[in-house]
């Protein structure tokens, strides 16, 4: 089989270049996954606002089209996910998985939270990146596989964005006239979007968690080293979850979301100061920027979730 770059001489600079290309492709797949998530949530929240005449202001805010900002969001998130190392990305995935399980249990059986879907954006990108890094590790045609994955993910993100644009522009007219198949389908089954997202995210994070544990454990030469890392990590994550559950009972709103992001990344920063590497510290700051970027970009959707 023809391998990407097999006809080029084996130079260290070229190897570094292919590694950078692979990282960018992984980041692009993760960013496209986040874009699909946001587009489907936008469709769901817009439909909910249409059903409630008192939420016209929210509907108009959600429908505001900013194509250039959406493209910028994908590009920036691609760069952030490409810069974050697999070790820190794995820690972010495990932290969110524990927090999501705690939140779901506290909500009660049969209850879903659209806000949780928005809060998982950066963790979803890291999870997809971890999963690809683990599944394609050592693959002979890794770059080709990542290029194919990036192409498929980009196509899916493009169609999801077009769906959101169509709904925000024509859903009210088409749902009344009953002559658009897409809008009629959303009118009948749009309430099932959260369940679809829940199932897809559960599967994605299940694979990502397995990949994250394997990516972290491969750096340890003995069981003792693994225990010295996992013990403080477990304690740190448990304290973070308890703190955030208590905070969520006392206050809500955008301020709480940004405070929890800073606390979470601060906890990981302190943990990695003792058991991590200097590159992990840099990746924590990159992760903080990624989390804040995702939250700032989805501010309108978060506001709609809080009012729902």
XYZ file of C-alpha atoms in Angstrom:
308
model
C 0.000 0.000 0.000
C 1.111 3.550 -0.725
C 1.939 5.387 2.509
C 1.811 9.137 2.932
C 5.357 10.409 2.691
C 6.894 7.020 1.856
C 8.543 8.505 -1.233
C 10.287 11.201 0.843
C 13.669 10.796 2.548
C 13.609 9.953 6.259
C 14.465 13.343 7.755
C 13.687 14.334 11.373
C 12.004 17.540 10.201
C 9.632 15.615 7.955
C 8.700 13.246 10.776
C 7.907 16.258 12.968
C 5.835 17.724 10.155
C 3.739 14.558 9.777
C 3.228 14.463 13.558
C 1.969 18.066 13.448
C -0.335 17.215 10.548
C -1.750 14.246 12.491
C -2.335 16.446 15.552
C -4.166 19.047 13.460
C -6.338 16.387 11.827
C -7.201 14.924 15.239
C -8.059 18.386 16.499
C -10.228 19.025 13.439
C -12.236 15.849 14.043
C -12.779 16.855 17.686
C -13.776 20.405 16.702
C -16.263 19.061 14.145
C -17.799 16.818 16.806
C -18.297 19.885 19.022
C -19.808 21.769 16.073
C -22.338 18.977 15.468
C -23.277 18.962 19.158
C -23.862 22.729 19.220
C -25.854 22.689 15.970
C -28.232 19.981 17.206
C -28.677 21.748 20.541
C -29.380 24.966 18.672
C -32.107 23.192 16.699
C -33.660 21.731 19.850
C -33.619 24.973 21.844
C -34.999 26.974 18.927
C -37.924 24.564 18.552
C -38.628 24.842 22.291
C -38.657 28.640 22.016
C -41.049 28.528 19.046
C -43.507 26.514 21.130
C -43.491 29.163 23.880
C -44.629 32.661 22.824
C -42.999 34.163 25.935
C -39.532 33.200 24.692
C -39.442 35.283 21.522
C -36.339 37.192 22.604
C -34.456 33.936 23.160
C -35.616 32.655 19.782
C -34.268 35.727 18.027
C -30.959 35.500 19.872
C -30.542 31.826 18.944
C -31.464 32.484 15.323
C -28.839 35.218 14.911
C -26.586 33.888 12.131
C -22.840 34.451 12.404
C -21.237 32.097 9.828
C -17.774 33.640 10.139
C -17.791 33.270 13.926
C -18.845 29.620 13.609
C -15.945 28.967 11.236
C -13.570 30.835 13.550
C -14.793 28.741 16.468
C -13.942 25.505 14.637
C -10.505 26.767 13.585
C -9.547 28.003 17.060
C -10.787 24.820 18.724
C -8.853 22.745 16.183
C -5.649 24.564 17.118
C -6.294 24.192 20.856
C -7.015 20.455 20.601
C -3.912 19.988 18.437
C -1.731 21.696 21.065
C -3.083 19.806 24.079
C -1.095 16.666 24.811
C -2.765 13.283 25.098
C -1.979 13.085 28.836
C -3.841 16.274 29.797
C -6.639 15.523 27.321
C -7.083 12.149 29.015
C -7.298 13.825 32.442
C -9.919 16.274 31.157
C -11.987 13.384 29.782
C -11.865 11.405 33.028
C -12.733 14.480 35.115
C -15.766 15.304 33.011
C -16.972 11.683 32.985
C -16.938 11.577 36.782
C -18.679 14.958 36.963
C -21.312 13.914 34.406
C -22.145 10.704 36.288
C -22.490 12.672 39.536
C -24.727 15.277 37.858
C -26.965 12.681 36.192
C -27.426 10.820 39.484
C -28.305 14.045 41.287
C -30.855 15.014 38.607
C -32.815 11.827 39.073
C -34.037 9.080 36.806
C -35.471 10.154 33.458
C -34.283 13.761 33.737
C -31.854 15.295 31.262
C -29.945 18.560 31.389
C -29.276 20.463 28.172
C -26.774 22.567 30.074
C -24.619 19.484 30.686
C -24.389 18.928 26.934
C -23.023 22.445 26.464
C -20.565 22.094 29.338
C -19.061 18.971 27.758
C -17.942 20.704 24.540
C -14.230 20.892 25.242
C -14.230 17.516 27.011
C -15.929 15.995 23.960
C -13.185 17.365 21.720
C -10.543 15.925 24.039
C -12.405 12.603 24.156
C -12.516 12.279 20.377
C -8.832 13.220 20.172
C -7.917 10.629 22.838
C -9.963 7.940 21.143
C -8.342 8.564 17.764
C -4.867 8.735 19.299
C -5.375 5.364 20.996
C -7.174 3.552 18.173
C -4.732 4.680 15.467
C -1.547 4.304 17.503
C 0.999 2.429 15.399
C -1.292 2.281 12.352
C 0.739 2.070 9.094
C -1.453 4.649 7.328
C -2.366 6.849 10.259
C -2.349 10.117 8.302
C -4.651 8.748 5.617
C -7.046 7.399 8.255
C -7.116 10.744 10.054
C -7.642 12.610 6.784
C -10.625 10.368 5.984
C -12.027 10.853 9.507
C -11.570 14.624 9.241
C -13.342 14.681 5.864
C -16.314 12.691 7.162
C -16.493 14.763 10.355
C -16.355 17.998 8.368
C -19.148 16.815 6.083
C -21.307 15.871 9.074
C -20.628 19.220 10.769
C -21.503 21.088 7.572
C -24.841 19.300 7.227
C -25.644 19.862 10.920
C -24.892 23.566 10.529
C -27.106 23.745 7.425
C -29.895 22.038 9.373
C -29.597 24.603 12.160
C -29.622 27.462 9.639
C -32.674 25.996 7.881
C -34.577 25.570 11.149
C -33.768 29.056 12.428
C -34.870 30.586 9.117
C -37.836 28.541 7.923
C -39.046 26.216 10.713
C -42.000 28.380 11.795
C -43.276 28.765 8.234
C -42.713 25.148 7.219
C -44.155 23.658 10.407
C -47.395 25.593 9.842
C -47.617 24.902 6.102
C -46.641 21.228 6.535
C -44.781 20.916 3.218
C -41.138 20.517 4.361
C -40.161 16.973 5.280
C -37.327 18.035 7.557
C -39.449 20.487 9.542
C -42.358 18.034 9.781
C -39.969 15.400 11.136
C -38.612 17.862 13.713
C -42.144 18.899 14.630
C -43.017 15.276 15.382
C -39.725 14.024 16.831
C -37.704 17.111 17.767
C -38.202 16.373 21.450
C -36.024 13.271 20.998
C -32.856 15.255 20.201
C -31.627 15.251 23.857
C -32.027 11.472 24.022
C -30.094 11.085 20.767
C -27.308 13.304 22.097
C -27.260 11.475 25.424
C -26.796 8.090 23.768
C -24.134 9.379 21.361
C -22.193 11.133 24.120
C -22.416 8.092 26.417
C -20.873 5.896 23.719
C -18.211 8.488 22.846
C -17.113 9.012 26.436
C -17.156 5.264 27.178
C -14.581 4.741 24.422
C -12.705 7.904 25.423
C -12.468 6.818 29.072
C -10.942 3.468 28.129
C -8.498 5.210 25.814
C -7.664 7.824 28.477
C -6.836 5.223 31.118
C -4.618 3.332 28.664
C -2.843 6.502 27.484
C -2.048 7.498 31.071
C -0.975 4.040 32.229
C 1.470 3.502 29.373
C 3.807 6.128 30.900
C 4.317 4.087 34.097
C 7.058 1.487 34.369
C 5.742 -0.144 37.555
C 2.585 -0.548 39.612
C 4.057 1.669 42.322
C 4.388 4.607 39.944
C 0.808 4.130 38.800
C -0.467 4.061 42.379
C 1.448 7.248 43.240
C -0.280 8.973 40.333
C -3.819 7.593 40.554
C -4.218 8.012 44.336
C -3.873 11.829 44.462
C -5.766 12.060 41.162
C -8.753 10.183 42.609
C -8.734 12.335 45.746
C -8.504 15.530 43.672
C -11.366 14.520 41.386
C -13.577 13.502 44.311
C -13.046 16.840 46.066
C -13.747 18.711 42.833
C -17.021 16.867 42.275
C -18.165 17.460 45.864
C -17.278 21.162 45.623
C -19.090 21.666 42.314
C -22.206 19.845 43.494
C -22.363 22.107 46.546
C -21.806 25.216 44.417
C -24.558 24.220 41.982
C -27.037 24.002 44.869
C -26.185 27.472 46.136
C -26.027 29.446 42.878
C -26.626 29.235 39.136
C -25.753 31.280 36.092
C -22.778 32.126 33.968
C -20.626 33.134 36.932
C -20.916 29.647 38.432
C -19.903 28.001 35.140
C -16.760 30.104 34.768
C -15.842 29.634 38.445
C -16.078 25.863 38.150
C -13.866 25.911 35.050
C -11.171 27.863 36.903
C -11.464 25.609 39.981
C -11.271 22.423 37.901
C -8.243 23.547 35.921
C -6.653 24.923 39.090
C -7.064 21.545 40.780
C -5.467 19.747 37.841
C -2.692 22.360 37.778
C -1.821 21.752 41.442
C -2.018 17.987 40.947
C 0.311 18.014 37.939
C 2.780 20.264 39.752
C 3.472 17.282 42.018
C 3.022 14.256 39.739
C 3.164 15.691 36.213
C 5.684 17.056 33.746
C 6.454 20.610 32.755
C 4.713 20.110 29.401
C 1.557 19.074 31.269
C 1.551 22.459 33.014
C 1.595 24.252 29.661
C -1.186 22.025 28.360
C -3.338 22.892 31.397
C -3.231 26.577 30.427
C -4.116 25.655 26.838
C -7.035 23.579 28.155
C -8.237 26.509 30.244
C -8.299 28.674 27.114
C -10.191 25.952 25.254
C -12.824 25.621 27.980
C -13.358 29.380 28.196
C -13.534 29.706 24.411
C -16.266 27.049 24.169
C -18.298 28.626 26.972
C -18.017 32.143 25.550
C -19.040 30.936 22.100
C -22.174 29.170 23.441
C -23.275 31.935 25.818
C -26.675 32.398 24.141
C -27.452 28.674 24.287
C -26.422 28.515 27.948
C -28.741 31.391 28.788
C -31.591 29.572 27.046
C -30.860 26.382 29.000
C -30.957 28.254 32.331
C -34.323 29.811 31.483
C -35.813 26.554 30.223
